[in-house]
Amino acid sequence: MGTSLKVKPLKNWIDIGNGPLIISGPCSAENRNQLLQTGRELAKIKEVKMIRAGIWKPRTRPDIFEGVGEIGLQWLLELKKETGLLTCVEVATPEHIQLALKYNVDVLWIGARTTVNPFSVQTLADELNGIDIPVMVKNPLHPDLKLWVGALERINNAGITKLAAIHRGFYTYDNKPFRNLPMWEIPIELKRTIPDLAVICDPSHICGKRELLQNTSQKALDLSMDGLMIESHYNPDIAITDASQQLTPSDLEILIKKLILRKEYGNQEFENLLEKLRYEIDLIDHELLAILSRRNEKTKQIGDYKKTNNITVLQIERLRKMIQERINFGEELDLDSNYILKLLQLVHKESIRVQTNIMQE
Ligand code: PEP
Ligand code: MN
């Protein structure tokens, strides 16, 4: 997927030291005491650089708490002046942007429910035109990389180059054990196609429950994500929104201390051995492709034979037996059965395509 995004690397617009950028704060600003108490405790954790708070909350149903609105921005500003922490809020309308600017919010983010709608994103982009403020774009609710990139492009086209993405997981029909499935391959592909774009992981909305946060945060860092946004509350059990996924600031500090920061590259000796191992993997992959090519030749031969004898492409009983046999054999070779199943489904889909072409020639 080609994209022409022009973005400034994160370290050029936020002092992240050796990183990662840690953002924390309550799901929602609820009252002055809650926000200030939480923020003051967070300010004592040296890794925390930015405080988040939902001021306007996108709720599924009407007539429930929808955020405190403008007054919350005042509390946030008070906190920023007192602690020196940077601040960030979600914006979903031009009016939100105007108010966030009025109260000196440092970074804006676009929520998952907004990213799904190009009209909404364009309205925000139009409002941002000519303003120099960093913007972070959460992934859309469903796993659609193009829609995510499209939203980033709209904001970028408005002249915003201090741009980052937030990976908060995806809603699918089966998310267990997560609230939103991480589908790490999507943010990885985003990073691959837009190398300068920082991707911040939001483990809170991925996990939905605090027990899963440590492992998911570690995984995000091991996948070279540039930061973490983790929800916190001085007393999560009484939080009005997302109670079960928020951490106390002291539990957040424990989580941060337990994180292992790995480097993306090692010393010369390490790199030399890695290169050797990678060369071996390259050879194995070439063997694999040569074998797949031989397999395709055999598939064609079978396709011709079926066509001459007026036999259908698919024999379902054969497919069933083949997959089971391969899964059993794979298990003997210590290969995960789900992996083998997916691989064979893909390989077989290709056979169907090849033989269907032969039938239609
Ligand atoms: C949030 O950050 O509190 C939020 C509403 O997140 P999302 O847009 O990812 O659902
Ligand atoms: Mn939340």
PDB file of C-alpha atoms and ligand atoms in Angstrom, residues 27 52 57-58 90 109 111-113 138 168 205 231, ligand 1:
ATOM      1  CA  CYS A  27     -10.382   7.047  31.127  1.00  0.00           C
ATOM      2  CA  ARG A  52      -4.524  11.715  29.357  1.00  0.00           C
ATOM      3  CA  LYS A  57     -16.859  10.393  26.219  1.00  0.00           C
ATOM      4  CA  PRO A  58     -18.302   8.557  23.212  1.00  0.00           C
ATOM      5  CA  GLU A  90      -9.704  13.047  22.711  1.00  0.00           C
ATOM      6  CA  TRP A 109      -6.088  12.339  19.823  1.00  0.00           C
ATOM      7  CA  GLY A 111     -10.815   8.183  19.026  1.00  0.00           C
ATOM      8  CA  ALA A 112     -11.545   4.831  17.423  1.00  0.00           C
ATOM      9  CA  ARG A 113     -15.204   5.691  16.846  1.00  0.00           C
ATOM     10  CA  LYS A 138      -6.382   5.709  17.121  1.00  0.00           C
ATOM     11  CA  ARG A 168      -5.986   0.132  20.722  1.00  0.00           C
ATOM     12  CA  HIS A 205      -8.475  -0.781  25.588  1.00  0.00           C
ATOM     13  CA  GLU A 231      -5.415   4.263  31.882  1.00  0.00           C
TER      14      GLU A 231
HETATM   15  C1  PEP B   1     -10.464   6.189  25.485  1.00  0.00           C
HETATM   16  O1  PEP B   1      -9.261   6.340  25.218  1.00  0.00           O
HETATM   17  O2  PEP B   1     -10.939   6.330  26.624  1.00  0.00           O
HETATM   18  C2  PEP B   1     -11.372   5.745  24.407  1.00  0.00           C
HETATM   19  C3  PEP B   1     -12.642   6.110  24.347  1.00  0.00           C
HETATM   20  O3  PEP B   1     -10.747   4.935  23.564  1.00  0.00           O
HETATM   21  P1  PEP B   1     -11.149   4.328  22.128  1.00  0.00           P
HETATM   22  O4  PEP B   1     -11.435   5.482  21.227  1.00  0.00           O
HETATM   23  O5  PEP B   1      -9.890   3.606  21.777  1.00  0.00           O
HETATM   24  O6  PEP B   1     -12.296   3.398  22.345  1.00  0.00           O
END
